[in-house]
C-alpha cells in the first residue's frame, strides 16, 4: 500500500490563486475560503470535499480507498 500524501495544492477557480495546505485526516473539508479573492469553494458534484475538486492531490480517504467506494460517508 502506498503512503498517503497529506499536502495538496488548492487552485481557486475564481481567481487562480494557488496555495498548498495540509489536509485533515479525520474529516472531509466541504468549504475553503480563498485567501486572495475570498471566494468560498465548495465540492463539485460527485466530489466529497474541496481537495478532491480543486486540489492537486485527493483527500486522504480517497487515497486510501477507491473512488467507487467513496469517502467520508
PDB file of N, CA and C in Angstrom:
ATOM      1  N   UNK A   1       0.842  -1.179   0.000  1.00  0.00           N
ATOM      2  CA  UNK A   1       0.000   0.000   0.000  1.00  0.00           C
ATOM      3  C   UNK A   1       0.886   1.240   0.000  1.00  0.00           C
ATOM      4  N   UNK A   2       0.501   2.244  -0.774  1.00  0.00           N
ATOM      5  CA  UNK A   2       1.317   3.450  -0.877  1.00  0.00           C
ATOM      6  C   UNK A   2       1.033   4.408   0.279  1.00  0.00           C
ATOM      7  N   UNK A   3       1.950   5.315   0.481  1.00  0.00           N
ATOM      8  CA  UNK A   3       1.845   6.300   1.546  1.00  0.00           C
ATOM      9  C   UNK A   3       0.800   7.352   1.189  1.00  0.00           C
ATOM     10  N   UNK A   4       0.026   7.765   2.176  1.00  0.00           N
ATOM     11  CA  UNK A   4      -0.972   8.813   1.976  1.00  0.00           C
ATOM     12  C   UNK A   4      -0.274  10.169   2.002  1.00  0.00           C
ATOM     13  N   UNK A   5      -0.538  10.983   0.995  1.00  0.00           N
ATOM     14  CA  UNK A   5       0.017  12.329   0.896  1.00  0.00           C
ATOM     15  C   UNK A   5      -0.924  13.272   1.634  1.00  0.00           C
ATOM     16  N   UNK A   6      -0.389  14.075   2.544  1.00  0.00           N
ATOM     17  CA  UNK A   6      -1.225  14.962   3.350  1.00  0.00           C
ATOM     18  C   UNK A   6      -1.238  16.405   2.865  1.00  0.00           C
ATOM     19  N   UNK A   7      -0.381  16.756   1.917  1.00  0.00           N
ATOM     20  CA  UNK A   7      -0.371  18.114   1.387  1.00  0.00           C
ATOM     21  C   UNK A   7      -0.954  18.125  -0.015  1.00  0.00           C
ATOM     22  N   UNK A   8      -1.789  19.114  -0.274  1.00  0.00           N
ATOM     23  CA  UNK A   8      -2.412  19.273  -1.582  1.00  0.00           C
ATOM     24  C   UNK A   8      -2.399  20.757  -1.931  1.00  0.00           C
ATOM     25  N   UNK A   9      -2.180  21.063  -3.189  1.00  0.00           N
ATOM     26  CA  UNK A   9      -2.177  22.444  -3.640  1.00  0.00           C
ATOM     27  C   UNK A   9      -3.544  22.772  -4.224  1.00  0.00           C
ATOM     28  N   UNK A  10      -4.243  23.681  -3.555  1.00  0.00           N
ATOM     29  CA  UNK A  10      -5.567  24.109  -3.999  1.00  0.00           C
ATOM     30  C   UNK A  10      -5.430  25.265  -4.978  1.00  0.00           C
ATOM     31  N   UNK A  11      -6.235  25.238  -6.040  1.00  0.00           N
ATOM     32  CA  UNK A  11      -6.274  26.323  -7.009  1.00  0.00           C
ATOM     33  C   UNK A  11      -7.682  26.892  -7.035  1.00  0.00           C
ATOM     34  N   UNK A  12      -7.809  28.170  -6.746  1.00  0.00           N
ATOM     35  CA  UNK A  12      -9.113  28.827  -6.741  1.00  0.00           C
ATOM     36  C   UNK A  12      -9.633  28.924  -8.175  1.00  0.00           C
ATOM     37  N   UNK A  13     -10.854  28.429  -8.438  1.00  0.00           N
ATOM     38  CA  UNK A  13     -11.399  28.515  -9.792  1.00  0.00           C
ATOM     39  C   UNK A  13     -11.840  29.932 -10.170  1.00  0.00           C
ATOM     40  N   UNK A  14     -11.967  30.799  -9.187  1.00  0.00           N
ATOM     41  CA  UNK A  14     -12.415  32.171  -9.445  1.00  0.00           C
ATOM     42  C   UNK A  14     -11.266  33.084  -9.868  1.00  0.00           C
ATOM     43  N   UNK A  15     -10.144  33.029  -9.140  1.00  0.00           N
ATOM     44  CA  UNK A  15      -9.044  33.968  -9.409  1.00  0.00           C
ATOM     45  C   UNK A  15      -7.724  33.289  -9.769  1.00  0.00           C
ATOM     46  N   UNK A  16      -7.650  31.960  -9.611  1.00  0.00           N
ATOM     47  CA  UNK A  16      -6.424  31.247  -9.956  1.00  0.00           C
ATOM     48  C   UNK A  16      -5.373  31.215  -8.863  1.00  0.00           C
ATOM     49  N   UNK A  17      -5.679  31.785  -7.693  1.00  0.00           N
ATOM     50  CA  UNK A  17      -4.732  31.775  -6.572  1.00  0.00           C
ATOM     51  C   UNK A  17      -4.422  30.334  -6.179  1.00  0.00           C
ATOM     52  N   UNK A  18      -3.164  30.068  -5.888  1.00  0.00           N
ATOM     53  CA  UNK A  18      -2.698  28.720  -5.558  1.00  0.00           C
ATOM     54  C   UNK A  18      -2.096  28.729  -4.160  1.00  0.00           C
ATOM     55  N   UNK A  19      -2.480  27.745  -3.347  1.00  0.00           N
ATOM     56  CA  UNK A  19      -1.908  27.625  -2.002  1.00  0.00           C
ATOM     57  C   UNK A  19      -1.846  26.155  -1.617  1.00  0.00           C
ATOM     58  N   UNK A  20      -0.725  25.757  -1.026  1.00  0.00           N
ATOM     59  CA  UNK A  20      -0.563  24.395  -0.531  1.00  0.00           C
ATOM     60  C   UNK A  20      -1.044  24.338   0.911  1.00  0.00           C
ATOM     61  N   UNK A  21      -1.903  23.365   1.181  1.00  0.00           N
ATOM     62  CA  UNK A  21      -2.490  23.191   2.510  1.00  0.00           C
ATOM     63  C   UNK A  21      -2.282  21.754   2.969  1.00  0.00           C
ATOM     64  N   UNK A  22      -2.305  21.562   4.276  1.00  0.00           N
ATOM     65  CA  UNK A  22      -2.281  20.219   4.851  1.00  0.00           C
ATOM     66  C   UNK A  22      -3.720  19.767   5.034  1.00  0.00           C
ATOM     67  N   UNK A  23      -4.039  18.606   4.484  1.00  0.00           N
ATOM     68  CA  UNK A  23      -5.407  18.093   4.539  1.00  0.00           C
ATOM     69  C   UNK A  23      -5.686  17.435   5.885  1.00  0.00           C
ATOM     70  N   UNK A  24      -6.911  17.583   6.387  1.00  0.00           N
ATOM     71  CA  UNK A  24      -7.276  16.874   7.613  1.00  0.00           C
ATOM     72  C   UNK A  24      -7.370  15.379   7.326  1.00  0.00           C
ATOM     73  N   UNK A  25      -7.032  14.576   8.308  1.00  0.00           N
ATOM     74  CA  UNK A  25      -7.105  13.121   8.128  1.00  0.00           C
ATOM     75  C   UNK A  25      -8.354  12.529   8.754  1.00  0.00           C
ATOM     76  N   UNK A  26      -9.051  13.313   9.560  1.00  0.00           N
ATOM     77  CA  UNK A  26     -10.198  12.771  10.287  1.00  0.00           C
ATOM     78  C   UNK A  26     -11.533  13.357   9.847  1.00  0.00           C
ATOM     79  N   UNK A  27     -11.549  14.181   8.807  1.00  0.00           N
ATOM     80  CA  UNK A  27     -12.794  14.786   8.334  1.00  0.00           C
ATOM     81  C   UNK A  27     -12.612  15.286   6.906  1.00  0.00           C
ATOM     82  N   UNK A  28     -13.734  15.395   6.195  1.00  0.00           N
ATOM     83  CA  UNK A  28     -13.708  15.998   4.864  1.00  0.00           C
ATOM     84  C   UNK A  28     -13.908  17.499   5.007  1.00  0.00           C
ATOM     85  N   UNK A  29     -13.246  18.256   4.167  1.00  0.00           N
ATOM     86  CA  UNK A  29     -13.374  19.711   4.216  1.00  0.00           C
ATOM     87  C   UNK A  29     -14.303  20.147   3.090  1.00  0.00           C
ATOM     88  N   UNK A  30     -15.493  20.588   3.471  1.00  0.00           N
ATOM     89  CA  UNK A  30     -16.508  20.956   2.483  1.00  0.00           C
ATOM     90  C   UNK A  30     -16.412  22.398   2.033  1.00  0.00           C
ATOM     91  N   UNK A  31     -15.755  23.252   2.804  1.00  0.00           N
ATOM     92  CA  UNK A  31     -15.639  24.665   2.455  1.00  0.00           C
ATOM     93  C   UNK A  31     -14.191  25.117   2.598  1.00  0.00           C
ATOM     94  N   UNK A  32     -13.801  26.042   1.737  1.00  0.00           N
ATOM     95  CA  UNK A  32     -12.465  26.631   1.818  1.00  0.00           C
ATOM     96  C   UNK A  32     -12.573  28.053   1.287  1.00  0.00           C
ATOM     97  N   UNK A  33     -12.073  29.022   2.043  1.00  0.00           N
ATOM     98  CA  UNK A  33     -12.106  30.412   1.602  1.00  0.00           C
ATOM     99  C   UNK A  33     -10.769  30.792   0.982  1.00  0.00           C
ATOM    100  N   UNK A  34     -10.816  31.244  -0.260  1.00  0.00           N
ATOM    101  CA  UNK A  34      -9.612  31.689  -0.961  1.00  0.00           C
ATOM    102  C   UNK A  34      -9.043  32.907  -0.244  1.00  0.00           C
ATOM    103  N   UNK A  35      -7.752  32.877   0.031  1.00  0.00           N
ATOM    104  CA  UNK A  35      -7.099  33.991   0.724  1.00  0.00           C
ATOM    105  C   UNK A  35      -7.026  35.254  -0.126  1.00  0.00           C
ATOM    106  N   UNK A  36      -7.060  35.094  -1.442  1.00  0.00           N
ATOM    107  CA  UNK A  36      -6.903  36.262  -2.313  1.00  0.00           C
ATOM    108  C   UNK A  36      -8.239  36.940  -2.631  1.00  0.00           C
ATOM    109  N   UNK A  37      -9.211  36.187  -3.158  1.00  0.00           N
ATOM    110  CA  UNK A  37     -10.467  36.812  -3.594  1.00  0.00           C
ATOM    111  C   UNK A  37     -11.625  36.576  -2.626  1.00  0.00           C
ATOM    112  N   UNK A  38     -11.391  35.754  -1.604  1.00  0.00           N
ATOM    113  CA  UNK A  38     -12.387  35.443  -0.565  1.00  0.00           C
ATOM    114  C   UNK A  38     -13.571  34.613  -1.059  1.00  0.00           C
ATOM    115  N   UNK A  39     -13.452  34.026  -2.252  1.00  0.00           N
ATOM    116  CA  UNK A  39     -14.496  33.119  -2.727  1.00  0.00           C
ATOM    117  C   UNK A  39     -14.533  31.898  -1.809  1.00  0.00           C
ATOM    118  N   UNK A  40     -15.723  31.407  -1.532  1.00  0.00           N
ATOM    119  CA  UNK A  40     -15.868  30.205  -0.717  1.00  0.00           C
ATOM    120  C   UNK A  40     -16.027  29.022  -1.667  1.00  0.00           C
ATOM    121  N   UNK A  41     -15.025  28.145  -1.652  1.00  0.00           N
ATOM    122  CA  UNK A  41     -15.047  26.971  -2.521  1.00  0.00           C
ATOM    123  C   UNK A  41     -15.844  25.864  -1.864  1.00  0.00           C
ATOM    124  N   UNK A  42     -16.628  25.158  -2.687  1.00  0.00           N
ATOM    125  CA  UNK A  42     -17.409  24.004  -2.244  1.00  0.00           C
ATOM    126  C   UNK A  42     -17.119  22.866  -3.210  1.00  0.00           C
ATOM    127  N   UNK A  43     -17.284  21.619  -2.787  1.00  0.00           N
ATOM    128  CA  UNK A  43     -17.001  20.495  -3.685  1.00  0.00           C
ATOM    129  C   UNK A  43     -17.863  20.528  -4.948  1.00  0.00           C
ATOM    130  N   UNK A  44     -17.278  20.096  -6.053  1.00  0.00           N
ATOM    131  CA  UNK A  44     -18.025  19.918  -7.294  1.00  0.00           C
ATOM    132  C   UNK A  44     -18.964  18.728  -7.123  1.00  0.00           C
ATOM    133  N   UNK A  45     -20.062  18.664  -7.880  1.00  0.00           N
ATOM    134  CA  UNK A  45     -20.950  17.497  -7.801  1.00  0.00           C
ATOM    135  C   UNK A  45     -20.169  16.205  -8.036  1.00  0.00           C
ATOM    136  N   UNK A  46     -20.372  15.241  -7.162  1.00  0.00           N
ATOM    137  CA  UNK A  46     -19.686  13.957  -7.269  1.00  0.00           C
ATOM    138  C   UNK A  46     -18.401  13.871  -6.466  1.00  0.00           C
ATOM    139  N   UNK A  47     -17.892  15.002  -5.988  1.00  0.00           N
ATOM    140  CA  UNK A  47     -16.687  15.008  -5.157  1.00  0.00           C
ATOM    141  C   UNK A  47     -17.083  15.141  -3.692  1.00  0.00           C
ATOM    142  N   UNK A  48     -16.243  14.620  -2.814  1.00  0.00           N
ATOM    143  CA  UNK A  48     -16.576  14.621  -1.385  1.00  0.00           C
ATOM    144  C   UNK A  48     -16.079  15.856  -0.655  1.00  0.00           C
ATOM    145  N   UNK A  49     -15.096  16.563  -1.222  1.00  0.00           N
ATOM    146  CA  UNK A  49     -14.519  17.695  -0.499  1.00  0.00           C
ATOM    147  C   UNK A  49     -13.809  18.635  -1.472  1.00  0.00           C
ATOM    148  N   UNK A  50     -13.360  19.779  -0.955  1.00  0.00           N
ATOM    149  CA  UNK A  50     -12.690  20.767  -1.805  1.00  0.00           C
ATOM    150  C   UNK A  50     -11.352  20.258  -2.344  1.00  0.00           C
ATOM    151  N   UNK A  51     -10.690  19.373  -1.611  1.00  0.00           N
ATOM    152  CA  UNK A  51      -9.410  18.839  -2.092  1.00  0.00           C
ATOM    153  C   UNK A  51      -9.607  17.944  -3.309  1.00  0.00           C
ATOM    154  N   UNK A  52     -10.702  17.181  -3.320  1.00  0.00           N
ATOM    155  CA  UNK A  52     -10.972  16.324  -4.477  1.00  0.00           C
ATOM    156  C   UNK A  52     -11.391  17.152  -5.696  1.00  0.00           C
ATOM    157  N   UNK A  53     -11.978  18.321  -5.465  1.00  0.00           N
ATOM    158  CA  UNK A  53     -12.414  19.179  -6.567  1.00  0.00           C
ATOM    159  C   UNK A  53     -11.325  20.126  -7.073  1.00  0.00           C
ATOM    160  N   UNK A  54     -10.568  20.728  -6.166  1.00  0.00           N
ATOM    161  CA  UNK A  54      -9.653  21.804  -6.545  1.00  0.00           C
ATOM    162  C   UNK A  54      -8.196  21.548  -6.180  1.00  0.00           C
ATOM    163  N   UNK A  55      -7.904  20.409  -5.571  1.00  0.00           N
ATOM    164  CA  UNK A  55      -6.553  20.127  -5.118  1.00  0.00           C
ATOM    165  C   UNK A  55      -5.728  19.326  -6.102  1.00  0.00           C
ATOM    166  N   UNK A  56      -4.431  19.370  -5.910  1.00  0.00           N
ATOM    167  CA  UNK A  56      -3.504  18.596  -6.740  1.00  0.00           C
ATOM    168  C   UNK A  56      -3.472  17.131  -6.322  1.00  0.00           C
ATOM    169  N   UNK A  57      -3.923  16.855  -5.095  1.00  0.00           N
ATOM    170  CA  UNK A  57      -3.948  15.500  -4.540  1.00  0.00           C
ATOM    171  C   UNK A  57      -5.316  15.308  -3.895  1.00  0.00           C
ATOM    172  N   UNK A  58      -5.989  14.172  -4.136  1.00  0.00           N
ATOM    173  CA  UNK A  58      -7.278  13.942  -3.478  1.00  0.00           C
ATOM    174  C   UNK A  58      -7.108  13.743  -1.975  1.00  0.00           C
ATOM    175  N   UNK A  59      -8.204  13.862  -1.251  1.00  0.00           N
ATOM    176  CA  UNK A  59      -8.164  13.751   0.210  1.00  0.00           C
ATOM    177  C   UNK A  59      -7.691  12.368   0.667  1.00  0.00           C
ATOM    178  N   UNK A  60      -7.195  12.275   1.907  1.00  0.00           N
ATOM    179  CA  UNK A  60      -6.678  11.001   2.412  1.00  0.00           C
ATOM    180  C   UNK A  60      -7.650   9.819   2.308  1.00  0.00           C
ATOM    181  N   UNK A  61      -8.952   9.967   2.632  1.00  0.00           N
ATOM    182  CA  UNK A  61      -9.840   8.811   2.483  1.00  0.00           C
ATOM    183  C   UNK A  61      -9.936   8.308   1.047  1.00  0.00           C
ATOM    184  N   UNK A  62      -9.927   9.206   0.075  1.00  0.00           N
ATOM    185  CA  UNK A  62      -9.976   8.789  -1.329  1.00  0.00           C
ATOM    186  C   UNK A  62      -8.664   8.126  -1.724  1.00  0.00           C
ATOM    187  N   UNK A  63      -7.541   8.621  -1.193  1.00  0.00           N
ATOM    188  CA  UNK A  63      -6.256   7.982  -1.477  1.00  0.00           C
ATOM    189  C   UNK A  63      -6.230   6.557  -0.926  1.00  0.00           C
ATOM    190  N   UNK A  64      -6.843   6.353   0.241  1.00  0.00           N
ATOM    191  CA  UNK A  64      -6.835   5.041   0.887  1.00  0.00           C
ATOM    192  C   UNK A  64      -7.833   4.072   0.270  1.00  0.00           C
ATOM    193  N   UNK A  65      -8.921   4.584  -0.259  1.00  0.00           N
ATOM    194  CA  UNK A  65      -9.977   3.749  -0.833  1.00  0.00           C
ATOM    195  C   UNK A  65     -10.199   4.168  -2.276  1.00  0.00           C
ATOM    196  N   UNK A  66     -10.809   3.315  -3.033  1.00  0.00           N
ATOM    197  CA  UNK A  66     -11.084   3.666  -4.424  1.00  0.00           C
ATOM    198  C   UNK A  66     -12.197   4.702  -4.488  1.00  0.00           C
ATOM    199  N   UNK A  67     -12.228   5.487  -5.557  1.00  0.00           N
ATOM    200  CA  UNK A  67     -13.286   6.488  -5.744  1.00  0.00           C
ATOM    201  C   UNK A  67     -14.661   5.824  -5.845  1.00  0.00           C
ATOM    202  N   UNK A  68     -14.727   4.591  -6.296  1.00  0.00           N
ATOM    203  CA  UNK A  68     -16.007   3.911  -6.408  1.00  0.00           C
ATOM    204  C   UNK A  68     -16.634   3.683  -5.040  1.00  0.00           C
ATOM    205  N   UNK A  69     -15.813   3.462  -4.031  1.00  0.00           N
ATOM    206  CA  UNK A  69     -16.331   3.256  -2.682  1.00  0.00           C
ATOM    207  C   UNK A  69     -16.670   4.579  -2.022  1.00  0.00           C
ATOM    208  N   UNK A  70     -16.101   5.667  -2.542  1.00  0.00           N
ATOM    209  CA  UNK A  70     -16.345   6.980  -1.967  1.00  0.00           C
ATOM    210  C   UNK A  70     -15.548   7.185  -0.698  1.00  0.00           C
ATOM    211  N   UNK A  71     -15.847   8.270  -0.036  1.00  0.00           N
ATOM    212  CA  UNK A  71     -15.189   8.563   1.222  1.00  0.00           C
ATOM    213  C   UNK A  71     -16.123   9.386   2.082  1.00  0.00           C
ATOM    214  N   UNK A  72     -15.723   9.573   3.295  1.00  0.00           N
ATOM    215  CA  UNK A  72     -16.423  10.489   4.192  1.00  0.00           C
ATOM    216  C   UNK A  72     -17.880  10.120   4.382  1.00  0.00           C
ATOM    217  N   UNK A  73     -18.242   8.886   4.141  1.00  0.00           N
ATOM    218  CA  UNK A  73     -19.648   8.509   4.302  1.00  0.00           C
ATOM    219  C   UNK A  73     -19.873   7.777   5.594  1.00  0.00           C
TER     220      UNK A  73
END
